[in-house]
Structures are given as structure tokens and as C-alpha cells.
Coordinates of C-alpha atoms in Angstrom, one line a residue:
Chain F
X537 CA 0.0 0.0 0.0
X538 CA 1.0 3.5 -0.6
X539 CA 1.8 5.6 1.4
X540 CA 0.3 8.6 -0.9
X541 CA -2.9 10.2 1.4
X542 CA -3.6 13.0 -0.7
X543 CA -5.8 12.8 -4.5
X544 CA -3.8 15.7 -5.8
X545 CA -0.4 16.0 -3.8
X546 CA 1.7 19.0 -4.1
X547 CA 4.7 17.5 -5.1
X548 CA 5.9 19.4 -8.2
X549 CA 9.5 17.2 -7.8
X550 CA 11.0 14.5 -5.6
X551 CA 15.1 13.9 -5.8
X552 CA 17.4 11.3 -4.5
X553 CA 20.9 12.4 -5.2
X554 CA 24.3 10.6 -4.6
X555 CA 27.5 11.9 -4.6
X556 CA 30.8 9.9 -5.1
X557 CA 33.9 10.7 -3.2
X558 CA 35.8 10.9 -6.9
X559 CA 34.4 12.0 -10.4
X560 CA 34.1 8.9 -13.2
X561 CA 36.0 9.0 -15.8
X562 CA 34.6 9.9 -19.2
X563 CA 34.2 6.7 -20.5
X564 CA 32.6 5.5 -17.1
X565 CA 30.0 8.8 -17.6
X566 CA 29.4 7.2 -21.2
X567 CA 29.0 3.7 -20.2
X568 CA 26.7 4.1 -17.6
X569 CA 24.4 6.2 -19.4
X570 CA 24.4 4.2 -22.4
X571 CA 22.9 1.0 -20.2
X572 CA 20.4 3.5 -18.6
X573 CA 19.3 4.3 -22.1
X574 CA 17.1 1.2 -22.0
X575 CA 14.9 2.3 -19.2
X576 CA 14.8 6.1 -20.8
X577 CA 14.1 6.4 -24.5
X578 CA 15.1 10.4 -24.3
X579 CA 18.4 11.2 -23.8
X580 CA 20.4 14.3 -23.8
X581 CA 24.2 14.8 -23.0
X582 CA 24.1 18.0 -20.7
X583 CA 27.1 20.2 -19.9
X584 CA 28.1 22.2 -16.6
X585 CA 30.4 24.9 -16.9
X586 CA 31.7 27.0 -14.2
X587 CA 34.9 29.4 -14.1
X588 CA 37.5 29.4 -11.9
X589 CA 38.8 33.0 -11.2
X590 CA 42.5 33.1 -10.2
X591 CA 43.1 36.7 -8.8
X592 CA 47.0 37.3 -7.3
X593 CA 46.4 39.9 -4.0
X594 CA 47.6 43.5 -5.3
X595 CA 47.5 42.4 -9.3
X596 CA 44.0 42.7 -9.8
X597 CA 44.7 43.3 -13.7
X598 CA 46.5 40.1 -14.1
X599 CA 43.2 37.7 -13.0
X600 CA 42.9 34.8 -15.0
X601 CA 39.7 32.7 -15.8
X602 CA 39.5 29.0 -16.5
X603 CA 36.4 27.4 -17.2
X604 CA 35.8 24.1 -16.1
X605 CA 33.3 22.4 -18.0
X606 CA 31.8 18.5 -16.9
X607 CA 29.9 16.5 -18.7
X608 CA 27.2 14.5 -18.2
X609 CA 23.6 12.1 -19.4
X610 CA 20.4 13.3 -18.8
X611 CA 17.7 10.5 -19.3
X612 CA 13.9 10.8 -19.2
X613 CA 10.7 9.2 -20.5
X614 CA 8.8 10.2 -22.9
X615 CA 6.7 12.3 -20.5
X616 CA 9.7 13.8 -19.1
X617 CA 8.3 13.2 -15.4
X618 CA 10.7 10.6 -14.9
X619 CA 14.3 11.8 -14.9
X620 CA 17.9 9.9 -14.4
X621 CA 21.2 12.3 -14.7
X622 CA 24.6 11.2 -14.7
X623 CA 27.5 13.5 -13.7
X624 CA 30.7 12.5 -13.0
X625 CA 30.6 12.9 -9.3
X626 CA 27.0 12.7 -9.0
X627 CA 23.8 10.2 -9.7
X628 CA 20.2 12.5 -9.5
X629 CA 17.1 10.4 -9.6
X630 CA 14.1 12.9 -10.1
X631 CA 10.3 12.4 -10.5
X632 CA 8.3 15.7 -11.7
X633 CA 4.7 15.4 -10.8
X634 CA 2.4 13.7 -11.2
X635 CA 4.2 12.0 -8.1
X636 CA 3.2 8.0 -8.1
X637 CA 3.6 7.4 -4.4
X638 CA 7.1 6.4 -2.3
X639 CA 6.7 2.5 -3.1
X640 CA 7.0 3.7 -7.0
X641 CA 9.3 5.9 -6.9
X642 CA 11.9 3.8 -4.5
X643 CA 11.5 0.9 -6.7
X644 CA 12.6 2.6 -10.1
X645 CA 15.6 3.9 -7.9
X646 CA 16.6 0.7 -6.8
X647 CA 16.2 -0.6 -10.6
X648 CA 18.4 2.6 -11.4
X649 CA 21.1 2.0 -9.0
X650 CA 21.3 -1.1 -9.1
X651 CA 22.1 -0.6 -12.9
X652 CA 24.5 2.1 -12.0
X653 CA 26.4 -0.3 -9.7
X654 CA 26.8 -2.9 -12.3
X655 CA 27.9 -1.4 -15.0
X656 CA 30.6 0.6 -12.8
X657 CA 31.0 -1.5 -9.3
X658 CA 31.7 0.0 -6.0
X659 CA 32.3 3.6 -6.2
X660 CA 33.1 6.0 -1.9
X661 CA 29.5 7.5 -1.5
X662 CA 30.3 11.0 0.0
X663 CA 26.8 12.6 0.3
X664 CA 22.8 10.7 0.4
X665 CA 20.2 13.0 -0.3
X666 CA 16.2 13.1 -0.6
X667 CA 14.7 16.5 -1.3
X668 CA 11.1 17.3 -1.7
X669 CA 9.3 20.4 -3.5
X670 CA 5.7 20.5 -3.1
X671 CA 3.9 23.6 -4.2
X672 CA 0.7 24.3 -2.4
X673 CA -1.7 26.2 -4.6
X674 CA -4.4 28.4 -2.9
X675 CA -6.9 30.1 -4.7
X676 CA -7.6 33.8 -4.2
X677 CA -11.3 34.2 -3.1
X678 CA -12.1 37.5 -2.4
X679 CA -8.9 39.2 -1.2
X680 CA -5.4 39.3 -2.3
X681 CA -3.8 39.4 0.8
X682 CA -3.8 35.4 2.4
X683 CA -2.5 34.5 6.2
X684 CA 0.4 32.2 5.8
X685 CA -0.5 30.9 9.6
X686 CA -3.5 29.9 8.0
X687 CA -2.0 27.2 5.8
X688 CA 1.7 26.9 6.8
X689 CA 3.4 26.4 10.1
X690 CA 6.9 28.2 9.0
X691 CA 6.9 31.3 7.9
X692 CA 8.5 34.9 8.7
X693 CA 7.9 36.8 11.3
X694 CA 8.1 40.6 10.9
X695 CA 6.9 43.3 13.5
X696 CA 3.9 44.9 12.0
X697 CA 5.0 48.0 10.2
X698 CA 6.7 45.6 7.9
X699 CA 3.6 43.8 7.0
X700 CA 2.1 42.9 4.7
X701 CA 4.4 40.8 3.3
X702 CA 4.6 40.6 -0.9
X703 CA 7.2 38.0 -1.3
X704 CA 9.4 35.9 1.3
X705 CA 12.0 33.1 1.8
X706 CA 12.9 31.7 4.8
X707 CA 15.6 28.8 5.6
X708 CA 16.2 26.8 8.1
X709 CA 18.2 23.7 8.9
X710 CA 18.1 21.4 11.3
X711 CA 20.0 18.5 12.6
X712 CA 17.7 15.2 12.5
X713 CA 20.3 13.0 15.1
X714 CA 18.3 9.7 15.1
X715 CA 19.3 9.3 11.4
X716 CA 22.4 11.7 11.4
X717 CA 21.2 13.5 8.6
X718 CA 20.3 17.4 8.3
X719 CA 17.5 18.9 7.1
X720 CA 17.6 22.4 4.9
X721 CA 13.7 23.6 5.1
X722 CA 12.9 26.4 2.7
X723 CA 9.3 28.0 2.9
X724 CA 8.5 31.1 0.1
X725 CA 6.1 32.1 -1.4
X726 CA 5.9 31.9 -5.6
X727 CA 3.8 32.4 -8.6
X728 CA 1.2 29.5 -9.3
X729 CA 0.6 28.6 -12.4
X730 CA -3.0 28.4 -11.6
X731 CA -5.3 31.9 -12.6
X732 CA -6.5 33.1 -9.4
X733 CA -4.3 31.3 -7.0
X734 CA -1.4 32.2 -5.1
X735 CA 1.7 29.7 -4.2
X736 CA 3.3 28.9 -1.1
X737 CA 6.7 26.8 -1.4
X738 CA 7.5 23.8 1.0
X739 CA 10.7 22.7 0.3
X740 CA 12.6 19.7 2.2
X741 CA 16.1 18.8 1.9
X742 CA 17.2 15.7 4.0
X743 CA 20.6 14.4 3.7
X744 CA 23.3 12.5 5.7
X745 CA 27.2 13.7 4.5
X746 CA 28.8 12.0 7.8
X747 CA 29.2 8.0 7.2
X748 CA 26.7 7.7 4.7
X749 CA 25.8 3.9 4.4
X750 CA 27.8 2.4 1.5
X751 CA 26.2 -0.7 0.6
X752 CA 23.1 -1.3 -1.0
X753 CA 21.3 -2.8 2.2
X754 CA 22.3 0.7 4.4
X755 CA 21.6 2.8 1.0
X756 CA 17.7 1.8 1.4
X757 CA 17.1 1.7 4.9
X758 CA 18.5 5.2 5.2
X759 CA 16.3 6.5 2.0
X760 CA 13.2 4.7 3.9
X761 CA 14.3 6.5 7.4
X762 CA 14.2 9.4 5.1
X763 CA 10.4 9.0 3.7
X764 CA 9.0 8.4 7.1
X765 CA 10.8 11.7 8.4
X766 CA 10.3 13.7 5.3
X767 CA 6.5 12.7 5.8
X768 CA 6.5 13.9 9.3
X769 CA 8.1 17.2 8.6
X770 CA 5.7 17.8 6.2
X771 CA 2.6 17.2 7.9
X772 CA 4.0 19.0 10.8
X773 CA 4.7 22.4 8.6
X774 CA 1.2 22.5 7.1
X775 CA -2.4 23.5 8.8
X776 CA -5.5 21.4 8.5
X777 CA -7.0 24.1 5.8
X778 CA -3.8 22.8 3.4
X779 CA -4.3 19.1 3.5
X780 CA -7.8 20.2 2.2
X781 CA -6.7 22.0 -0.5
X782 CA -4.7 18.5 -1.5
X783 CA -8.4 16.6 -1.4
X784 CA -7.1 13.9 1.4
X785 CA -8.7 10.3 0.1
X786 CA -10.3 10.4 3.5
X787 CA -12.0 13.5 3.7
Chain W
X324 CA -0.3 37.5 12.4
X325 CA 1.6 37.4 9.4
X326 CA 0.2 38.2 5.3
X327 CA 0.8 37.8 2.3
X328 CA -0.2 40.1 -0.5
X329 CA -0.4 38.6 -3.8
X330 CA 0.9 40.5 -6.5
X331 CA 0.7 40.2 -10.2
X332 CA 3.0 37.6 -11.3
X333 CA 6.7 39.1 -11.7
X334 CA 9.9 38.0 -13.4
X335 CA 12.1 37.6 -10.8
X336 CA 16.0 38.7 -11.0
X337 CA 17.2 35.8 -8.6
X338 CA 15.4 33.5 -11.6
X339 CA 17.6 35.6 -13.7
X340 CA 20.8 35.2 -12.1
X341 CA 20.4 31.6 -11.8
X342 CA 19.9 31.4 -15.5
X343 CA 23.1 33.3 -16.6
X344 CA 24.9 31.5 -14.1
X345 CA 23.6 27.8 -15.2
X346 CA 25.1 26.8 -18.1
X347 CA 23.0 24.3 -16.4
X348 CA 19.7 25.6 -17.8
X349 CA 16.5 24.3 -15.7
X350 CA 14.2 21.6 -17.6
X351 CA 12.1 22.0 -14.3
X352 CA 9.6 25.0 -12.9
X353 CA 10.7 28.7 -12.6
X354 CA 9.6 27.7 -8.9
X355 CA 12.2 25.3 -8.5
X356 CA 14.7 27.6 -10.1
X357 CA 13.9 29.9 -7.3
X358 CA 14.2 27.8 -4.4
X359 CA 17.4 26.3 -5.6
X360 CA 19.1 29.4 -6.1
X361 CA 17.8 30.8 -2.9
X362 CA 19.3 27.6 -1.3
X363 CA 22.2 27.3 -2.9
X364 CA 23.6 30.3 -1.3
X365 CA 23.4 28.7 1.8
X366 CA 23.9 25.0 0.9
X367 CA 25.1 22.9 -2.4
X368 CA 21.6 20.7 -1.8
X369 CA 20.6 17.9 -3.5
X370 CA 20.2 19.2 -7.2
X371 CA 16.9 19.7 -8.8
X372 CA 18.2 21.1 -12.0
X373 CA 19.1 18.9 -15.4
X374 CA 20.8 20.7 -18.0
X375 CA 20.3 21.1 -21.7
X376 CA 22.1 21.4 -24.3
X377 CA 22.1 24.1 -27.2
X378 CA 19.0 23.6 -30.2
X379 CA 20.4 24.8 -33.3
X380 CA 18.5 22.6 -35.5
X381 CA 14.9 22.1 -35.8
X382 CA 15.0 18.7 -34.8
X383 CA 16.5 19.6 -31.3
X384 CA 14.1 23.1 -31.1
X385 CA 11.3 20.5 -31.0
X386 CA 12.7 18.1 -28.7
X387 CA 13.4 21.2 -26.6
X388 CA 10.0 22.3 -27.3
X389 CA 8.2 18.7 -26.1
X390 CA 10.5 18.4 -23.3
X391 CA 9.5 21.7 -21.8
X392 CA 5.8 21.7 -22.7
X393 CA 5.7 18.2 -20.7
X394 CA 7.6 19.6 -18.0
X395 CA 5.5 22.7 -18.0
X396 CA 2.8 20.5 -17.4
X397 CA 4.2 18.2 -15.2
X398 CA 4.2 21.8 -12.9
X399 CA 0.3 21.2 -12.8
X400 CA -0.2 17.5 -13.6
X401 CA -1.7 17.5 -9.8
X402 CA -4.5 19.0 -11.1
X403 CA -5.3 17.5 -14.4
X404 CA -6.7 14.1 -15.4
X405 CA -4.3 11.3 -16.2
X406 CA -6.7 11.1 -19.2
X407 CA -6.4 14.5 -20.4
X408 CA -2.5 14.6 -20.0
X409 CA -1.8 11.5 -22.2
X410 CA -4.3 13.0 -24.6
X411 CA -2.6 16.2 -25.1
X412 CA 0.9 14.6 -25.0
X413 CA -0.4 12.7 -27.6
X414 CA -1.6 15.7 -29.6
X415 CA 1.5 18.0 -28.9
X416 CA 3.5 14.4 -30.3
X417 CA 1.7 14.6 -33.6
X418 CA 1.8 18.6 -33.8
X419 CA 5.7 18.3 -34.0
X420 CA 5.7 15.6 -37.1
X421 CA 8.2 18.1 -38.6
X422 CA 7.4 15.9 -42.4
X423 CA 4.6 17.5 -42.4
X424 CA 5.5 21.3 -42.0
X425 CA 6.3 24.0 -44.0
X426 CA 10.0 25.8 -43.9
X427 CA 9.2 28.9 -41.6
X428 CA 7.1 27.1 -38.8
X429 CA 7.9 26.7 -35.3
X430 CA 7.6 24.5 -32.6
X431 CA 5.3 25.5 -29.8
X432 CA 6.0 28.1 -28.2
X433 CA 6.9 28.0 -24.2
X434 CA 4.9 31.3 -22.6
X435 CA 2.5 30.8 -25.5
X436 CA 1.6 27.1 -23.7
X437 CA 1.5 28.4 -20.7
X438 CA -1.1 30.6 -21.4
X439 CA -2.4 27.3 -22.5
X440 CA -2.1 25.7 -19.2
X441 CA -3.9 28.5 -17.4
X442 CA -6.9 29.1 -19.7
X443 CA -7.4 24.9 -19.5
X444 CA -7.2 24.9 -15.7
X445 CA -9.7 27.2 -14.9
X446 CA -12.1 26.7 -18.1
X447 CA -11.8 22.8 -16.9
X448 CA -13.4 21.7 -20.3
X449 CA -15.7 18.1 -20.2
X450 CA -15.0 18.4 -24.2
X451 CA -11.5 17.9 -25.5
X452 CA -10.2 20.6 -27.8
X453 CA -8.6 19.9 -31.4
X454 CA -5.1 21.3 -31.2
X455 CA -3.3 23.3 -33.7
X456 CA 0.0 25.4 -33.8
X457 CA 0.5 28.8 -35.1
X458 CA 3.2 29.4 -37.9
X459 CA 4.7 31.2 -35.1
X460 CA 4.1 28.6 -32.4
X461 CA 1.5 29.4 -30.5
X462 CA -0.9 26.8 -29.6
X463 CA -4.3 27.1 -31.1
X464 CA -7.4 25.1 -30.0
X465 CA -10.7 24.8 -31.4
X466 CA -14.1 23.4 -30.4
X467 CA -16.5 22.3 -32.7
X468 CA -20.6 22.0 -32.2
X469 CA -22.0 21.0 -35.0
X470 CA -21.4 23.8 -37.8
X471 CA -21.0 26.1 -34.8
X472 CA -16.9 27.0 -34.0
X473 CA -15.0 28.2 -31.4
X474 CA -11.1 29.1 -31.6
X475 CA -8.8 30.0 -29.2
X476 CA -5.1 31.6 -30.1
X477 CA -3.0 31.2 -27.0
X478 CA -0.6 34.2 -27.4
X479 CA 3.0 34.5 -25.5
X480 CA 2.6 36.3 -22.0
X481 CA -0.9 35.3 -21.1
X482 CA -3.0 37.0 -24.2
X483 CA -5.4 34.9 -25.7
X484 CA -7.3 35.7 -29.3
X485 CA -10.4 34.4 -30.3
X486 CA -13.1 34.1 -32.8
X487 CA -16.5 32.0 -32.9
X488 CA -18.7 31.6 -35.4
X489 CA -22.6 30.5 -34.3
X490 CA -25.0 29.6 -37.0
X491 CA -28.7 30.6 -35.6
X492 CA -30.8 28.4 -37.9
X493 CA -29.1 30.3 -41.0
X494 CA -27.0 29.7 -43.3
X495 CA -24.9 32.8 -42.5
X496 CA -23.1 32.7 -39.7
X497 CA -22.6 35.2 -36.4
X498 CA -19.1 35.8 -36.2
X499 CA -17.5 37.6 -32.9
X500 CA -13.9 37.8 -31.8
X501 CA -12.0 39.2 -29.0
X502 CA -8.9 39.5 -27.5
X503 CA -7.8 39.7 -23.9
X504 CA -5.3 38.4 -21.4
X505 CA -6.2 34.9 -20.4
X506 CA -7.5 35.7 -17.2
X507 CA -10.7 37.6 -18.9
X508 CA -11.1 34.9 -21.0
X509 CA -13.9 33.5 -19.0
X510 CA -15.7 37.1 -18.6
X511 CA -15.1 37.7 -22.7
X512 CA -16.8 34.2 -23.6
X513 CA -19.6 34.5 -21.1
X514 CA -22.0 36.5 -23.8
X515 CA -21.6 33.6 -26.4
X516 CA -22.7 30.3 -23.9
X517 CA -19.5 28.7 -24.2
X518 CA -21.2 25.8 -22.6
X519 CA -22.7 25.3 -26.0
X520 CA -18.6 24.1 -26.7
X521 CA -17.0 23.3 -23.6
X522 CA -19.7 20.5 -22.2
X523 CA -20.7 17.5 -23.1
X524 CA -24.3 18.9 -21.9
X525 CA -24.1 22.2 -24.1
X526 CA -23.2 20.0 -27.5
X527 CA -25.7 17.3 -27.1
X528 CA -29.0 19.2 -25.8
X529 CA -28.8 23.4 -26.8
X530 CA -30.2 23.5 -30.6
X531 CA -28.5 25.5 -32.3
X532 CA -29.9 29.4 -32.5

């Protein structure tokens, strides 16, 4: 059974990232992306670049750029909601909505990895992480001004002659010690892409960069540990009025 | 107590940074693009962003134009039908069988679709539109009663064009048209019963006029 208790959850994208102590080689990038090319009939190669400034102290006019480009896959299905990207140091598993429901979404990442692993063996896992976007979408009835206490339980707090608010962002992270990991919480507010509505941001990001579990067995119980807390947190940041807006299977 | 005011939508310079500095362009939502800029100055978090490469040939401007329509919608697919999505994927799929165009058309256009997405989501039609492109790429959809037409231009930055033609038991038709942002759309129809198109009730009881 799923896990999924909303008809229309506000997931707009669920990520599990790993990140490898030392970048593949080339070839390995290559290779691995060609035997995920079965499971994703659209591929793209995509490209990073970023520049590395070199600036001496006191010669200012003889700074030197470098870029630094990496390479990597980027493999989707045809409805592009399903998304596997290679980088060298990396391996992103995304789902864009709709969102299918933990059970689904675990099992095409342990088809994934366990892919990855094949094709390349054993490779130092620095860096296991699950983030969560969910935009909640609330429609505008009457007035354009809506109380984020009413459907969020983070948000800023600003003495009054700063209010009312027209855009925020707030950050927070917090340790989570029973499964050593730490959680980066973004709340903000955003455009929806719904006429009349207005969009409030909950964003989770739960990962564990000190002993991350290396073998498969570890790898999963961690992500599961993961779920149930990212589930928690979720449900604790959002009001009663919000789950309605997600039409609970319930209600 | 803390409120929000909601403003008209706005471009946003942090989206703009993050786009200059990504070589790693976003396939995902201008939402997304947001947060993870906003978060990267505090964090490297787990990535939510998938690059793309350049589209200099027409063959790559439509994959690029697919990809991002179904990503576009994947920003909504919460509140659409399953059976409506794989419809219009299957529609936007046939629209872009480049053996069939013309030199000088486009692939859809990305602000044009949203405009799309908006006007769908809160029309919520029970009839299915026929889907056309633009020589420019904007996403055109029509309805069909009988003789009786309605067609709806969806134009780049939420402007919409339309025209309808109703036949009232003569051969001539009434023609109007109109044009207004997206979010009057609604308000413009409402004269000319676009029930008459947009419901399975409207097509199969109102007689014609």
C-alpha cells in the first residue's frame, strides 16, 4: 500500500541524489548512461560549466579565468516526469509530478542504482540525499492578501509596520540525530501557475554527508528512514485548511 | 499575524541570475529555479536542476519544445486528469511531425503554452479541444458543435485571441472575436454560452440558435 494520502499531492519534484567521493572517468560517464538508455528512451548529454577565477592579491589586472566544464547524461521518459542524470561525481534520480507514491518511486531507484552499480562496481559515496518540492496552490477568493499561519506552520515573522508581506523566503536547517542526517527547510512564497491562485513553497532537503551507508542494504534503509521523516516534517509544517486544498482520500 | 499580499506575477531577478549562471539551464519549474538558487547560497543541496544542451537545428528546437511543454505541465499534472494529459501529450506528439510542415514554422512556443495551461485549468473543459499550432508557435485550439466553431489563439505572456462563429438556424453565420489576457477569457466568452462548446451537456442538448 502506498503511502500517498492526498488525491492531488503538491509534489511538483521528488530527488534522490548521490555523490561519489571521486568523479568517473569519461568513458565510465558514457558507459553508464548508455545502459540506462534502456529504461529512458530520451536522452540528452548536458554540460556544466563553471569558471575558476585566479586573482594574485595586489595584481587585480592580471586575474585569470578558466572554465571548467563536466559533462554529463540526462535521461527521461517520454513524458519527461521521470528523470535519471549522470554527472561525473554525481547520480540525480528525479520524479516531476504527477508524483506516483514512495513504493513507485523507491523501486525505479533501486532498478536505477542497481544498474549504476553494475555497470561501474563499488564507487566512496560521500553525500545521500532526498529533497522534496511540493507547491501548495491556494486560490484567491475574495482578497489578495492570504494569512500564511493559515496554511503553513513556517513562515517569517516581521513586526507589524513591515507587514504585509509581498514575497518571502525563509531557511532553516536542522540536525535530525536519530538518522544523522540534516535537514535544509525552505518555505516562500511563488507564482502559481493556476489563474486566481497564489503559491506557497515547501521545500525539504534531507541528507546524511557524515558516514553515509555504502552498501546497498544501508543505502535503502537510510532513503526509507528518510520517507517516514520527510512525511513527518511535512505534515507538521502545514495546517489542516492545506491538506484540504490536497483533497485527502479520507475527507 | 503574518500576510501575504499577492501581487501580479513578476519575473524575478534571482530566476535571472540563476539562468546566466547555469550553463546548467533548468528543464524544471521557474519555482524550483527559485528555491534552488535561494538555497544554494546557503547550501550545495541535492540538485533539482538537469541541463540542456544548445538547439540549433529544428530537430533539437522541437525536442526542446516537447520536453519543456511536458515539464510545464508536469508543474500542474496534480491538477489535471491522467486522461487528459496523455491525450494532449499525444496531440502536442503529432503537432511536431516536422514531415509534415512548412520551412518557416515553429515548434510551440513555451509562454504561449502556458497561457495554454492557465486558460485549460480554470475553463476545466468536459470536451476535449482539437489542437493546432501557429506558424509562429502558438498553440491554437478549437471546439466544434455542429457547424457552430470556437477558436482560441493562445498568445506568449498570457494573451489569448479568439473568434467564434454561431449559426442561428441560418446559413450565415454570427461571427465575434475578441482579445484579452487569459484571465478575462472566461468574462469575454460568457455572452456567447460557451457551454454550447465546452460540455458534453451544451453540445448534445442546446439547438443551435
Amino acid at each position: 500500500m502506498t503511502e500517498q494520502p492526498y488525491r492531488e499531492p503538491p509534489i511538483t519534484e521528488a530527488v534522490i541524489e548521490l555523490r561519489f567521493a571521486a568523479p568517473l572517468e569519461t568513458g565510465e560517464v558514457e558507459k553508464v548512461s548508455a545502459a540506462l538508455k534502456s529504461l529512458y528512451p530520451l536522452h540528452q548529454p548536458v554540460k556544466g560549466v563553471g569558471v575558476h577565477l585566479d586573482v594574485p592579491p595586489g595584481r587585480e589586472g592580471a586575474t585569470t579565468a578558466q572554465p571548467i566544464e563536466t559533462h554529463g547524461h540526462k535521461l527521461s521518459t517520454e513524458d519527461q516526469t521521470r528523470i535519471a542524470v549522470v554527472w561525473p561525481a554525481q547520480f540525480i534520480f528525479s520524479q516531476l509530478a504527477p508524483y506516483p507514491g514512495w513504493d513507485v518511486f523507491f523501486e525505479r531507484f533501486c532498478r536505477d542504482w542497481a544498474l549504476w552499480k553494475r555497470t561501474l562496481s563499488y564507487r566512496k559515496i560521500t553525500r545521500i540525499g532526498v529533497r522534496y518540492i511540493n507547491r501548495i496552490d491556494i486560490p484567491i477568493e475574495t482578497t489578495p492578501i492570504i494569512q500564511q499561519e493559515d496554511y503553513l506552520n513556517i513562515y517569517p515573522h516581521l513586526p507589524p509596520p513591515l507587514d504585509p508581506v509581498i514575497s518571502y523566503s525563509v531557511v532553516a536547517q536542522v540536525m535530525i540525530p536519530e538518522i544523522g542526517s540534516i535537514l535544509t527547510l525552505n518555505s516562500s512564497s511563488a507564482p502559481s501557475p493556476l489563474l486566481g491562485h497564489a503559491a506557497l513553497i515547501v521545500d525539504q532537503d534531507i541528507a546524511k554527508e557524515r558516514d553515509p551507508p555504502q552498501n546497498d542494504e544501508g543505502i535503502y534503509a537510510l532513503l526509507n528512514q528518510i520517507r517516514v521523516k520527510k512525511n513527518e516534517i511535512f505534515e507538521a509544517c502545514i495546517t489542516s485548511r492545506t491538506r484540504e486544498l490536497f483533497k485527502p482520500w479520507q475527507a | 499575524m503574518a500576510s501575504l499580499v499577492i501581487t501580479p506575477r513578476q519575473t524575478s531577478g534571482t530566476t535571472s541570475n540563476w539562468m546566466i549562471d547555469a550553463s546548467l539551464l533548468s528543464a524544471l519549474s521557474t519555482e524550483t529555479n527559485i528555491i534552488a538558487n535561494w538555497l544554494d547560497e546557503l547550501r550545495r543541496p541535492s540538485p533539482t536542476l538537469v541541463g540542456r544542451t544548445e538547439a540549433p537545428t529544428l530537430e533539437s528546437r522541437v525536442f526542446d519544445a516537447l520536453a519543456g511543454a511536458k515539464v510545464l505541465t508536469s508543474q500542474v499534472a496534480m491538477h489535471l486528469e491522467q486522461e487528459f494529459r496523455n491525450r494532449l501529450f499525444r496531440q502536442l506528439d503529432s503537432l511536431h511531425e516536422t514531415d509534415q510542415w512548412e520551412e518557416g514554422d515553429e515548434p510551440l512556443d513555451q509562454s504561449s503554452f502556458q497561457t495554454f495551461l492557465k486558460a485549460i485549468l480554470t475553463i476545466k473543459p468536459e470536451r476535449r479541444p482539437g489542437l493546432g499550432l501557429s506558424q509562429t508557435g502558438n498553440l491554437i485550439a478549437a471546439w466544434t458543435t455542429e457547424r457552430d466553431r470556437l477558436t482560441i489563439e493562445f498568445l506568449p505572456n498570457d494573451g489569448v485571441s479568439w473568434v467564434l462563429a454561431r449559426y442561428d438556424d441560418t446559413d450565415e453565420p454570427a461571427r465575434y472575436a475578441g482579445q484579452t489576457s487569459v484571465s478575462q477569457l472566461v468574462e469575454g466568452l460568457a455572452p456567447h454560452r460557451p457551454e454550447h462548446w465546452f460540455s458534453h451537456a451544451g453540445k448534445n442538448h442546446e439547438p443551435s440558435r
